[in-house]
Tab-separated table of N, CA, C and O in Angstrom:
chain	number	residue	atom	x	y	z
C	1	MET	N	-40.327	15.803	-38.027
C	1	MET	CA	-39.927	15.103	-39.355
C	1	MET	C	-41.411	14.723	-39.883
C	1	MET	O	-42.177	14.276	-39.194
C	2	GLY	N	-41.437	14.717	-41.143
C	2	GLY	CA	-42.636	14.259	-41.770
C	2	GLY	C	-42.735	12.842	-41.888
C	2	GLY	O	-41.818	12.043	-41.785
C	3	THR	N	-43.827	12.319	-42.291
C	3	THR	CA	-43.890	10.729	-42.659
C	3	THR	C	-43.027	10.424	-44.022
C	3	THR	O	-43.267	11.374	-44.818
C	4	LYS	N	-42.311	9.525	-43.849
C	4	LYS	CA	-41.696	9.021	-44.940
C	4	LYS	C	-42.389	8.295	-46.118
C	4	LYS	O	-43.296	7.384	-45.704
C	5	ILE	N	-42.398	8.776	-47.260
C	5	ILE	CA	-42.982	8.002	-48.415
C	5	ILE	C	-42.069	7.273	-49.347
C	5	ILE	O	-40.856	7.569	-49.536
C	6	GLY	N	-42.537	5.995	-49.529
C	6	GLY	CA	-41.460	5.210	-50.272
C	6	GLY	C	-40.705	4.175	-49.448
C	6	GLY	O	-41.167	3.583	-48.553
C	7	ASN	N	-39.565	4.029	-50.021
C	7	ASN	CA	-38.714	2.862	-49.624
C	7	ASN	C	-38.235	3.216	-48.067
C	7	ASN	O	-37.391	4.095	-47.867
C	8	HIS	N	-38.632	2.540	-47.124
C	8	HIS	CA	-38.361	2.707	-45.741
C	8	HIS	C	-36.957	2.278	-45.327
C	8	HIS	O	-36.395	2.463	-44.122
C	9	GLU	N	-36.351	1.551	-46.201
C	9	GLU	CA	-34.914	0.937	-45.763
C	9	GLU	C	-33.860	2.080	-46.037
C	9	GLU	O	-32.863	1.804	-45.501
C	10	ILE	N	-34.172	2.970	-46.827
C	10	ILE	CA	-33.116	4.151	-47.103
C	10	ILE	C	-33.432	5.198	-46.018
C	10	ILE	O	-34.451	5.516	-45.632
C	11	ASP	N	-32.130	5.655	-45.495
C	11	ASP	CA	-32.094	6.558	-44.448
C	11	ASP	C	-32.124	8.097	-44.943
C	11	ASP	O	-31.300	8.819	-44.659
C	12	ASN	N	-33.384	8.407	-45.407
C	12	ASN	CA	-33.519	9.916	-45.714
C	12	ASN	C	-34.991	10.191	-45.340
C	12	ASN	O	-35.720	9.482	-44.869
C	13	GLY	N	-35.179	11.532	-45.285
C	13	GLY	CA	-36.337	11.978	-44.717
C	13	GLY	C	-36.659	13.474	-45.229
C	13	GLY	O	-36.149	13.865	-46.144
C	14	MET	N	-37.536	14.076	-44.452
C	14	MET	CA	-38.059	15.445	-44.776
C	14	MET	C	-38.142	16.175	-43.596
C	14	MET	O	-38.563	15.630	-42.484
C	15	VAL	N	-37.679	17.466	-43.487
C	15	VAL	CA	-37.915	18.295	-42.281
C	15	VAL	C	-38.551	19.618	-42.949
C	15	VAL	O	-38.265	20.188	-44.071
C	16	MET	N	-39.681	20.136	-42.148
C	16	MET	CA	-40.365	21.242	-42.637
C	16	MET	C	-40.239	22.375	-41.433
C	16	MET	O	-40.266	21.925	-40.190
C	17	PHE	N	-40.080	23.398	-41.805
C	17	PHE	CA	-39.822	24.756	-41.032
C	17	PHE	C	-40.895	25.678	-41.263
C	17	PHE	O	-40.895	26.005	-42.453
C	18	ASP	N	-41.461	26.193	-40.233
C	18	ASP	CA	-42.495	27.388	-40.334
C	18	ASP	C	-41.796	28.736	-39.861
C	18	ASP	O	-41.278	28.540	-38.748
C	19	ASN	N	-41.958	29.607	-40.629
C	19	ASN	CA	-41.542	31.074	-40.206
C	19	ASN	C	-40.081	31.031	-39.791
C	19	ASN	O	-39.732	31.604	-38.869
C	20	LEU	N	-39.035	30.302	-40.352
C	20	LEU	CA	-37.772	30.346	-40.149
C	20	LEU	C	-36.974	31.240	-41.005
C	20	LEU	O	-37.267	31.369	-42.282
C	21	LYS	N	-36.230	32.170	-40.364
C	21	LYS	CA	-35.393	33.107	-41.207
C	21	LYS	C	-34.037	32.607	-41.206
C	21	LYS	O	-33.266	32.503	-40.177
C	22	VAL	N	-33.488	32.552	-42.458
C	22	VAL	CA	-31.993	32.122	-42.523
C	22	VAL	C	-31.257	33.316	-42.875
C	22	VAL	O	-31.744	34.056	-43.460
C	23	PRO	N	-30.183	33.402	-42.112
C	23	PRO	CA	-29.411	34.704	-42.187
C	23	PRO	C	-28.918	34.613	-43.681
C	23	PRO	O	-28.599	33.722	-44.494
C	24	TYR	N	-28.739	35.939	-44.168
C	24	TYR	CA	-28.341	36.204	-45.484
C	24	TYR	C	-27.010	35.658	-45.938
C	24	TYR	O	-26.994	35.035	-46.941
C	25	ASP	N	-26.059	35.586	-44.971
C	25	ASP	CA	-24.763	34.975	-45.310
C	25	ASP	C	-24.723	33.416	-45.259
C	25	ASP	O	-23.754	32.931	-45.791
C	26	ALA	N	-25.781	32.802	-44.871
C	26	ALA	CA	-25.911	31.340	-44.936
C	26	ALA	C	-26.630	30.796	-46.163
C	26	ALA	O	-26.650	29.647	-46.276
C	27	LEU	N	-27.114	31.692	-46.997
C	27	LEU	CA	-27.766	31.228	-48.330
C	27	LEU	C	-26.829	30.734	-49.243
C	27	LEU	O	-25.737	31.322	-49.485
C	28	LEU	N	-27.279	29.685	-49.961
C	28	LEU	CA	-26.327	29.246	-51.071
C	28	LEU	C	-26.942	29.889	-52.085
C	28	LEU	O	-28.079	29.892	-52.556
C	29	ASP	N	-26.057	30.399	-53.037
C	29	ASP	CA	-26.217	31.203	-54.277
C	29	ASP	C	-25.359	31.050	-55.465
C	29	ASP	O	-24.848	32.087	-55.902
C	30	LYS	N	-25.295	29.871	-55.840
C	30	LYS	CA	-24.605	29.537	-57.122
C	30	LYS	C	-25.062	30.240	-58.274
C	30	LYS	O	-24.444	30.714	-59.203
C	31	ILE	N	-26.502	29.915	-58.524
C	31	ILE	CA	-27.070	30.486	-59.708
C	31	ILE	C	-28.017	31.543	-59.513
C	31	ILE	O	-28.486	31.981	-60.491
C	32	SER	N	-28.345	31.947	-58.244
C	32	SER	CA	-29.421	32.840	-57.825
C	32	SER	C	-29.173	33.390	-56.497
C	32	SER	O	-28.283	32.714	-55.723
C	33	HIS	N	-29.751	34.565	-56.349
C	33	HIS	CA	-29.421	35.024	-55.005
C	33	HIS	C	-30.552	36.232	-54.589
C	33	HIS	O	-31.406	36.412	-55.337
C	34	LEU	N	-30.639	36.682	-53.362
C	34	LEU	CA	-31.583	37.604	-52.816
C	34	LEU	C	-30.826	38.784	-52.744
C	34	LEU	O	-29.707	38.844	-52.019
C	35	THR	N	-31.530	39.946	-52.971
C	35	THR	CA	-30.984	41.231	-52.762
C	35	THR	C	-31.255	41.541	-51.248
C	35	THR	O	-31.839	40.840	-50.544
C	36	GLU	N	-30.664	42.643	-50.879
C	36	GLU	CA	-30.705	43.202	-49.583
C	36	GLU	C	-32.142	43.363	-49.120
C	36	GLU	O	-32.472	43.133	-47.931
C	37	ASP	N	-32.979	43.821	-50.055
C	37	ASP	CA	-34.282	44.106	-49.728
C	37	ASP	C	-35.250	42.871	-49.947
C	37	ASP	O	-36.337	42.968	-49.777
C	38	GLY	N	-34.626	41.619	-50.255
C	38	GLY	CA	-35.446	40.369	-50.302
C	38	GLY	C	-35.858	40.047	-51.665
C	38	GLY	O	-36.880	39.178	-51.914
C	39	LYS	N	-35.490	40.648	-52.891
C	39	LYS	CA	-36.029	40.286	-54.076
C	39	LYS	C	-35.092	39.387	-54.626
C	39	LYS	O	-33.917	39.193	-54.562
C	40	PHE	N	-35.671	38.412	-55.382
C	40	PHE	CA	-35.016	37.130	-55.895
C	40	PHE	C	-34.314	37.603	-57.249
C	40	PHE	O	-34.893	38.274	-58.206
C	41	LYS	N	-33.113	37.333	-57.485
C	41	LYS	CA	-32.316	37.612	-58.764
C	41	LYS	C	-31.522	36.369	-59.158
C	41	LYS	O	-31.086	35.696	-58.212
C	42	SER	N	-31.537	36.134	-60.464
C	42	SER	CA	-30.815	34.914	-61.063
C	42	SER	C	-30.104	35.361	-62.319
C	42	SER	O	-30.470	36.103	-63.144
C	43	ASN	N	-28.846	34.729	-62.498
C	43	ASN	CA	-28.225	34.911	-63.540
C	43	ASN	C	-28.870	34.286	-64.931
C	43	ASN	O	-28.818	34.543	-66.065
C	44	ILE	N	-29.784	33.090	-64.711
C	44	ILE	CA	-30.560	32.488	-65.578
C	44	ILE	C	-31.980	32.960	-65.542
C	44	ILE	O	-32.625	32.788	-64.455
C	45	LYS	N	-32.431	33.600	-66.600
C	45	LYS	CA	-33.639	34.203	-66.586
C	45	LYS	C	-34.821	33.187	-66.790
C	45	LYS	O	-35.922	33.329	-66.137
C	46	SER	N	-34.676	32.133	-67.476
C	46	SER	CA	-35.637	31.183	-67.810
C	46	SER	C	-35.807	30.208	-66.642
C	46	SER	O	-34.975	29.641	-66.041
C	47	ASN	N	-37.079	30.090	-66.015
C	47	ASN	CA	-37.469	29.131	-64.979
C	47	ASN	C	-37.061	27.721	-65.326
C	47	ASN	O	-36.571	27.011	-64.564
C	48	GLU	N	-37.250	27.348	-66.621
C	48	GLU	CA	-36.959	25.923	-66.876
C	48	GLU	C	-35.485	25.683	-67.101
C	48	GLU	O	-34.993	24.708	-66.529
C	49	LYS	N	-34.682	26.594	-67.638
C	49	LYS	CA	-33.308	26.548	-67.631
C	49	LYS	C	-32.516	26.578	-66.151
C	49	LYS	O	-31.660	25.921	-66.000
C	50	ARG	N	-33.164	27.349	-65.371
C	50	ARG	CA	-32.692	27.623	-63.819
C	50	ARG	C	-33.066	26.034	-63.390
C	50	ARG	O	-32.209	25.636	-62.571
C	51	PHE	N	-34.220	25.531	-63.459
C	51	PHE	CA	-34.532	24.182	-62.896
C	51	PHE	C	-33.610	23.135	-63.525
C	51	PHE	O	-33.070	22.368	-62.684
C	52	ALA	N	-33.478	23.267	-64.895
C	52	ALA	CA	-32.414	22.143	-65.419
C	52	ALA	C	-30.964	22.424	-64.807
C	52	ALA	O	-30.373	21.423	-64.547
C	53	ALA	N	-30.609	23.685	-64.550
C	53	ALA	CA	-29.160	23.777	-63.990
C	53	ALA	C	-29.059	23.286	-62.661
C	53	ALA	O	-28.155	22.748	-62.168
C	54	MET	N	-30.313	23.236	-61.859
C	54	MET	CA	-30.276	22.813	-60.381
C	54	MET	C	-30.210	21.423	-60.611
C	54	MET	O	-29.553	20.604	-59.707
C	55	LEU	N	-30.918	20.825	-61.369
C	55	LEU	CA	-30.975	19.102	-61.528
C	55	LEU	C	-29.718	18.613	-62.063
C	55	LEU	O	-29.414	17.429	-61.950
C	56	ALA	N	-28.946	19.447	-62.865
C	56	ALA	CA	-27.797	18.901	-63.404
C	56	ALA	C	-26.671	18.411	-62.334
C	56	ALA	O	-26.086	17.521	-62.489
C	57	GLY	N	-26.792	19.072	-61.189
C	57	GLY	CA	-25.924	18.704	-59.919
C	57	GLY	C	-26.239	17.145	-59.596
C	57	GLY	O	-25.310	16.489	-59.078
C	58	LEU	N	-27.540	16.808	-59.747
C	58	LEU	CA	-27.916	15.379	-59.344
C	58	LEU	C	-27.524	14.378	-60.367
C	58	LEU	O	-27.298	13.086	-60.018
C	59	ALA	N	-27.184	14.672	-61.534
C	59	ALA	CA	-26.813	13.740	-62.643
C	59	ALA	C	-25.589	12.996	-62.142
C	59	ALA	O	-25.310	11.736	-62.400
C	60	LYS	N	-24.472	13.731	-61.709
C	60	LYS	CA	-23.161	13.139	-61.325
C	60	LYS	C	-23.489	12.064	-60.178
C	60	LYS	O	-22.895	10.991	-60.102
C	61	GLY	N	-24.320	12.359	-59.199
C	61	GLY	CA	-24.571	11.359	-58.038
C	61	GLY	C	-25.282	10.194	-58.711
C	61	GLY	O	-25.087	9.045	-58.359
C	62	ARG	N	-26.140	10.382	-59.606
C	62	ARG	CA	-26.927	9.351	-60.140
C	62	ARG	C	-26.028	8.504	-60.937
C	62	ARG	O	-26.026	7.010	-60.860
C	63	LEU	N	-25.158	9.016	-61.724
C	63	LEU	CA	-24.161	8.297	-62.354
C	63	LEU	C	-23.067	7.363	-61.507
C	63	LEU	O	-22.840	6.337	-61.991
C	64	SER	N	-22.846	7.928	-60.263
C	64	SER	CA	-21.912	7.242	-59.461
C	64	SER	C	-22.674	6.090	-58.877
C	64	SER	O	-22.063	5.030	-58.621
C	65	ILE	N	-24.041	6.197	-58.565
C	65	ILE	CA	-24.732	5.045	-58.119
C	65	ILE	C	-24.749	4.013	-59.208
C	65	ILE	O	-24.565	2.686	-58.788
C	66	VAL	N	-24.945	4.232	-60.361
C	66	VAL	CA	-25.007	3.308	-61.514
C	66	VAL	C	-23.673	2.593	-61.602
C	66	VAL	O	-23.450	1.342	-61.793
C	67	ASN	N	-22.558	3.452	-61.558
C	67	ASN	CA	-21.209	2.784	-61.616
C	67	ASN	C	-20.815	1.909	-60.365
C	67	ASN	O	-20.406	0.783	-60.626
C	68	SER	N	-21.281	2.390	-59.082
C	68	SER	CA	-20.789	1.586	-58.163
C	68	SER	C	-21.778	0.128	-58.068
C	68	SER	O	-21.362	-0.872	-57.731
C	69	THR	N	-23.031	0.342	-58.586
C	69	THR	CA	-23.873	-0.781	-58.866
C	69	THR	C	-23.096	-1.791	-59.770
C	69	THR	O	-23.130	-2.997	-59.703
C	70	ALA	N	-22.665	-1.257	-60.887
C	70	ALA	CA	-22.052	-2.105	-62.014
C	70	ALA	C	-20.806	-2.954	-61.240
C	70	ALA	O	-20.466	-3.899	-61.525
C	71	VAL	N	-20.037	-2.073	-60.530
C	71	VAL	CA	-18.689	-2.594	-59.881
C	71	VAL	C	-19.234	-3.747	-58.948
C	71	VAL	O	-18.511	-4.795	-58.853
C	72	GLY	N	-20.229	-3.527	-58.197
C	72	GLY	CA	-20.730	-4.576	-57.339
C	72	GLY	C	-21.179	-5.714	-58.095
C	72	GLY	O	-20.937	-6.966	-57.630
C	73	MET	N	-21.832	-5.687	-59.143
C	73	MET	CA	-22.369	-6.757	-60.010
C	73	MET	C	-21.029	-7.630	-60.612
C	73	MET	O	-20.976	-8.828	-60.631
C	74	ILE	N	-20.047	-6.754	-61.046
C	74	ILE	CA	-18.717	-7.455	-61.514
C	74	ILE	C	-18.160	-8.225	-60.490
C	74	ILE	O	-17.501	-9.335	-60.689
C	75	ASN	N	-17.958	-7.771	-59.275
C	75	ASN	CA	-17.352	-8.413	-58.123
C	75	ASN	C	-18.169	-9.670	-57.738
C	75	ASN	O	-17.642	-10.676	-57.478
C	76	ALA	N	-19.357	-9.428	-57.623
C	76	ALA	CA	-20.265	-10.713	-57.284
C	76	ALA	C	-20.146	-11.755	-58.349
C	76	ALA	O	-19.987	-12.974	-58.106
C	77	LEU	N	-20.233	-11.398	-59.775
C	77	LEU	CA	-20.060	-12.349	-60.696
C	77	LEU	C	-18.601	-13.029	-60.813
C	77	LEU	O	-18.432	-14.295	-61.042
C	78	THR	N	-17.488	-12.265	-60.521
C	78	THR	CA	-16.205	-12.820	-60.404
C	78	THR	C	-16.257	-13.921	-59.229
C	78	THR	O	-15.576	-15.051	-59.479
C	79	ILE	N	-16.763	-13.630	-58.252
C	79	ILE	CA	-16.696	-14.557	-56.930
C	79	ILE	C	-17.569	-15.885	-57.369
C	79	ILE	O	-17.141	-17.015	-57.208
C	80	ALA	N	-18.832	-15.533	-58.007
C	80	ALA	CA	-19.765	-16.759	-58.504
C	80	ALA	C	-19.107	-17.700	-59.392
C	80	ALA	O	-18.993	-18.796	-59.426
C	81	ILE	N	-18.461	-16.978	-60.458
C	81	ILE	CA	-17.830	-17.954	-61.628
C	81	ILE	C	-16.682	-18.551	-61.098
C	81	ILE	O	-16.309	-19.704	-61.448
C	82	ARG	N	-15.776	-17.818	-60.480
C	82	ARG	CA	-14.541	-18.497	-59.801
C	82	ARG	C	-14.934	-19.793	-58.874
C	82	ARG	O	-14.250	-20.685	-58.981
C	83	TYR	N	-15.860	-19.554	-58.081
C	83	TYR	CA	-16.486	-20.685	-57.077
C	83	TYR	C	-16.874	-21.602	-58.087
C	83	TYR	O	-16.671	-22.984	-57.683
C	84	SER	N	-17.742	-21.436	-59.058
C	84	SER	CA	-18.393	-22.355	-59.724
C	84	SER	C	-17.264	-23.284	-60.561
C	84	SER	O	-17.369	-24.467	-60.869
C	85	ALA	N	-16.119	-22.571	-60.935
C	85	ALA	CA	-15.092	-23.211	-61.659
C	85	ALA	C	-14.331	-24.177	-60.708
C	85	ALA	O	-13.942	-25.273	-61.325
C	86	VAL	N	-14.267	-23.970	-59.603
C	86	VAL	CA	-13.415	-24.772	-58.612
C	86	VAL	C	-14.144	-25.831	-57.790
C	86	VAL	O	-13.703	-26.762	-57.419
C	87	ARG	N	-15.538	-25.558	-57.646
C	87	ARG	CA	-16.280	-26.386	-56.949
C	87	ARG	C	-16.761	-27.594	-57.787
C	87	ARG	O	-17.302	-27.484	-58.906
C	88	LYS	N	-16.415	-28.666	-57.186
C	88	LYS	CA	-16.744	-30.058	-58.004
C	88	LYS	C	-17.811	-30.714	-57.124
C	88	LYS	O	-17.953	-30.749	-56.069
C	89	GLN	N	-18.554	-31.464	-58.109
C	89	GLN	CA	-19.812	-32.122	-57.541
C	89	GLN	C	-20.084	-33.289	-58.481
C	89	GLN	O	-20.215	-32.959	-59.644
C	90	PHE	N	-20.583	-34.287	-58.021
C	90	PHE	CA	-21.111	-35.452	-58.768
C	90	PHE	C	-20.302	-36.000	-59.897
C	90	PHE	O	-20.326	-35.340	-60.937
C	91	ALA	N	-19.600	-37.113	-59.738
C	91	ALA	CA	-19.066	-37.750	-60.670
C	91	ALA	C	-19.936	-38.406	-61.516
C	91	ALA	O	-20.905	-38.837	-61.144
C	92	LYS	N	-19.643	-38.555	-62.854
C	92	LYS	CA	-20.528	-39.098	-63.911
C	92	LYS	C	-20.648	-40.546	-63.597
C	92	LYS	O	-21.864	-41.232	-63.793
C	93	SER	N	-19.746	-41.190	-63.237
C	93	SER	CA	-19.629	-42.685	-62.768
C	93	SER	C	-18.779	-42.889	-61.722
C	93	SER	O	-17.725	-42.173	-61.492
C	94	PRO	N	-18.949	-43.826	-60.814
C	94	PRO	CA	-18.102	-44.083	-59.679
C	94	PRO	C	-16.695	-44.325	-60.220
C	94	PRO	O	-16.381	-44.862	-61.234
C	95	GLY	N	-15.712	-43.928	-59.527
C	95	GLY	CA	-14.455	-43.706	-59.706
C	95	GLY	C	-13.845	-42.705	-60.756
C	95	GLY	O	-12.621	-42.405	-60.784
C	96	GLU	N	-14.652	-42.032	-61.277
C	96	GLU	CA	-14.284	-40.808	-62.110
C	96	GLU	C	-14.214	-39.509	-61.193
C	96	GLU	O	-14.753	-39.410	-60.223
C	97	ALA	N	-13.329	-38.614	-61.733
C	97	ALA	CA	-13.347	-37.122	-61.164
C	97	ALA	C	-14.525	-36.479	-61.101
C	97	ALA	O	-15.466	-36.697	-62.112
C	98	GLU	N	-14.997	-35.819	-60.147
C	98	GLU	CA	-16.207	-35.066	-60.098
C	98	GLU	C	-16.023	-33.829	-61.047
C	98	GLU	O	-15.062	-33.415	-61.447
C	99	THR	N	-17.376	-33.439	-61.483
C	99	THR	CA	-17.448	-32.478	-62.525
C	99	THR	C	-17.616	-31.005	-61.764
C	99	THR	O	-18.161	-30.818	-60.761
C	100	SER	N	-16.877	-30.014	-62.473
C	100	SER	CA	-17.073	-28.748	-61.941
C	100	SER	C	-18.472	-28.176	-62.271
C	100	SER	O	-19.075	-28.474	-63.186
C	101	ILE	N	-19.029	-27.441	-61.186
C	101	ILE	CA	-20.529	-27.076	-61.478
C	101	ILE	C	-20.593	-26.082	-62.570
C	101	ILE	O	-21.802	-25.870	-62.948
C	102	LEU	N	-19.467	-25.384	-62.878
C	102	LEU	CA	-19.570	-24.648	-63.982
C	102	LEU	C	-19.833	-25.364	-65.317
C	102	LEU	O	-20.351	-24.751	-66.396
C	103	ASP	N	-19.573	-26.622	-65.402
C	103	ASP	CA	-19.684	-27.445	-66.603
C	103	ASP	C	-21.167	-27.866	-66.708
C	103	ASP	O	-21.610	-28.293	-67.908
C	104	TYR	N	-22.093	-27.679	-65.809
C	104	TYR	CA	-23.473	-27.756	-65.852
C	104	TYR	C	-24.220	-26.679	-66.478
C	104	TYR	O	-24.121	-25.501	-66.349
C	105	PRO	N	-25.081	-27.185	-67.615
C	105	PRO	CA	-25.798	-26.119	-68.208
C	105	PRO	C	-26.594	-25.083	-67.479
C	105	PRO	O	-26.601	-23.892	-67.866
C	106	LEU	N	-27.284	-25.503	-66.429
C	106	LEU	CA	-27.999	-24.608	-65.666
C	106	LEU	C	-27.145	-23.543	-65.007
C	106	LEU	O	-27.597	-22.372	-64.944
C	107	GLN	N	-26.126	-23.964	-64.572
C	107	GLN	CA	-25.246	-23.104	-63.743
C	107	GLN	C	-24.739	-21.967	-64.885
C	107	GLN	O	-24.529	-20.789	-64.482
C	108	ARG	N	-24.295	-22.442	-66.065
C	108	ARG	CA	-24.000	-21.523	-67.043
C	108	ARG	C	-24.971	-20.503	-67.486
C	108	ARG	O	-24.815	-19.304	-67.689
C	109	TYR	N	-26.170	-21.121	-67.471
C	109	TYR	CA	-27.392	-20.344	-67.854
C	109	TYR	C	-27.654	-19.262	-67.006
C	109	TYR	O	-28.057	-18.103	-67.278
C	110	ARG	N	-27.370	-19.480	-65.649
C	110	ARG	CA	-27.529	-18.533	-64.618
C	110	ARG	C	-26.530	-17.449	-64.546
C	110	ARG	O	-26.849	-16.239	-64.246
C	111	LEU	N	-25.373	-17.883	-64.961
C	111	LEU	CA	-24.254	-16.882	-64.728
C	111	LEU	C	-23.703	-15.919	-65.866
C	111	LEU	O	-23.561	-14.969	-65.995
C	112	ILE	N	-23.643	-16.667	-67.157
C	112	ILE	CA	-23.024	-16.107	-68.353
C	112	ILE	C	-23.828	-14.979	-68.884
C	112	ILE	O	-23.283	-14.056	-69.315
C	113	PRO	N	-25.328	-15.062	-68.948
C	113	PRO	CA	-25.796	-13.750	-69.388
C	113	PRO	C	-25.594	-12.582	-68.540
C	113	PRO	O	-25.493	-11.392	-69.058
C	114	HIS	N	-25.420	-12.741	-67.225
C	114	HIS	CA	-25.197	-11.700	-66.426
C	114	HIS	C	-23.637	-11.059	-66.633
C	114	HIS	O	-23.414	-9.962	-66.506
C	115	LEU	N	-22.895	-12.049	-67.037
C	115	LEU	CA	-21.290	-11.641	-67.220
C	115	LEU	C	-21.456	-10.740	-68.653
C	115	LEU	O	-20.675	-9.958	-68.684
C	116	ALA	N	-22.287	-11.231	-69.512
C	116	ALA	CA	-22.352	-10.645	-70.872
C	116	ALA	C	-22.758	-8.964	-70.509
C	116	ALA	O	-22.296	-8.093	-71.010
C	117	LYS	N	-23.894	-8.975	-69.854
C	117	LYS	CA	-24.416	-7.568	-69.316
C	117	LYS	C	-23.316	-6.775	-68.610
C	117	LYS	O	-23.109	-5.617	-68.930
C	118	ALA	N	-22.651	-7.375	-67.687
C	118	ALA	CA	-21.557	-6.630	-67.005
C	118	ALA	C	-20.494	-6.227	-67.988
C	118	ALA	O	-19.993	-5.140	-67.784
C	119	MET	N	-20.128	-6.991	-68.950
C	119	MET	CA	-19.181	-6.541	-69.938
C	119	MET	C	-19.688	-5.543	-70.736
C	119	MET	O	-18.930	-4.480	-71.177
C	120	ALA	N	-20.937	-5.544	-71.034
C	120	ALA	CA	-21.436	-4.502	-72.111
C	120	ALA	C	-21.614	-3.105	-71.209
C	120	ALA	O	-21.315	-2.050	-71.757
C	121	ILE	N	-21.948	-3.167	-69.884
C	121	ILE	CA	-21.909	-2.022	-69.106
C	121	ILE	C	-20.542	-1.384	-68.904
C	121	ILE	O	-20.383	-0.103	-69.007
C	122	ASN	N	-19.652	-2.328	-68.723
C	122	ASN	CA	-18.219	-1.789	-68.589
C	122	ASN	C	-17.632	-1.366	-69.838
C	122	ASN	O	-16.627	-0.998	-70.217
């Protein structure tokens, strides 16, 4: 394994092989293939278009990461706002009911902008 560059908390890496021969029937060939004599052939003639076609497969994965992050944000906000609504603290004067922490401006300032972003994303 090669040395990992970047975020060490993510479990991915790199493997390099020297002089490895992959059997012909094990090759992946959606947009290109090798002939029996080892020549490269592709249905897409342009290098740029072939590269773009290969990268297009990554877009779905990236979109699913964004979507699951948005769902996580919405779930976290739901928990935080519900908790803030039911959590009571500090009566304004003795004998009065305690105030919901969602009624405090700082708590709203911390939560409501994120709620607006979550609604805009969804």
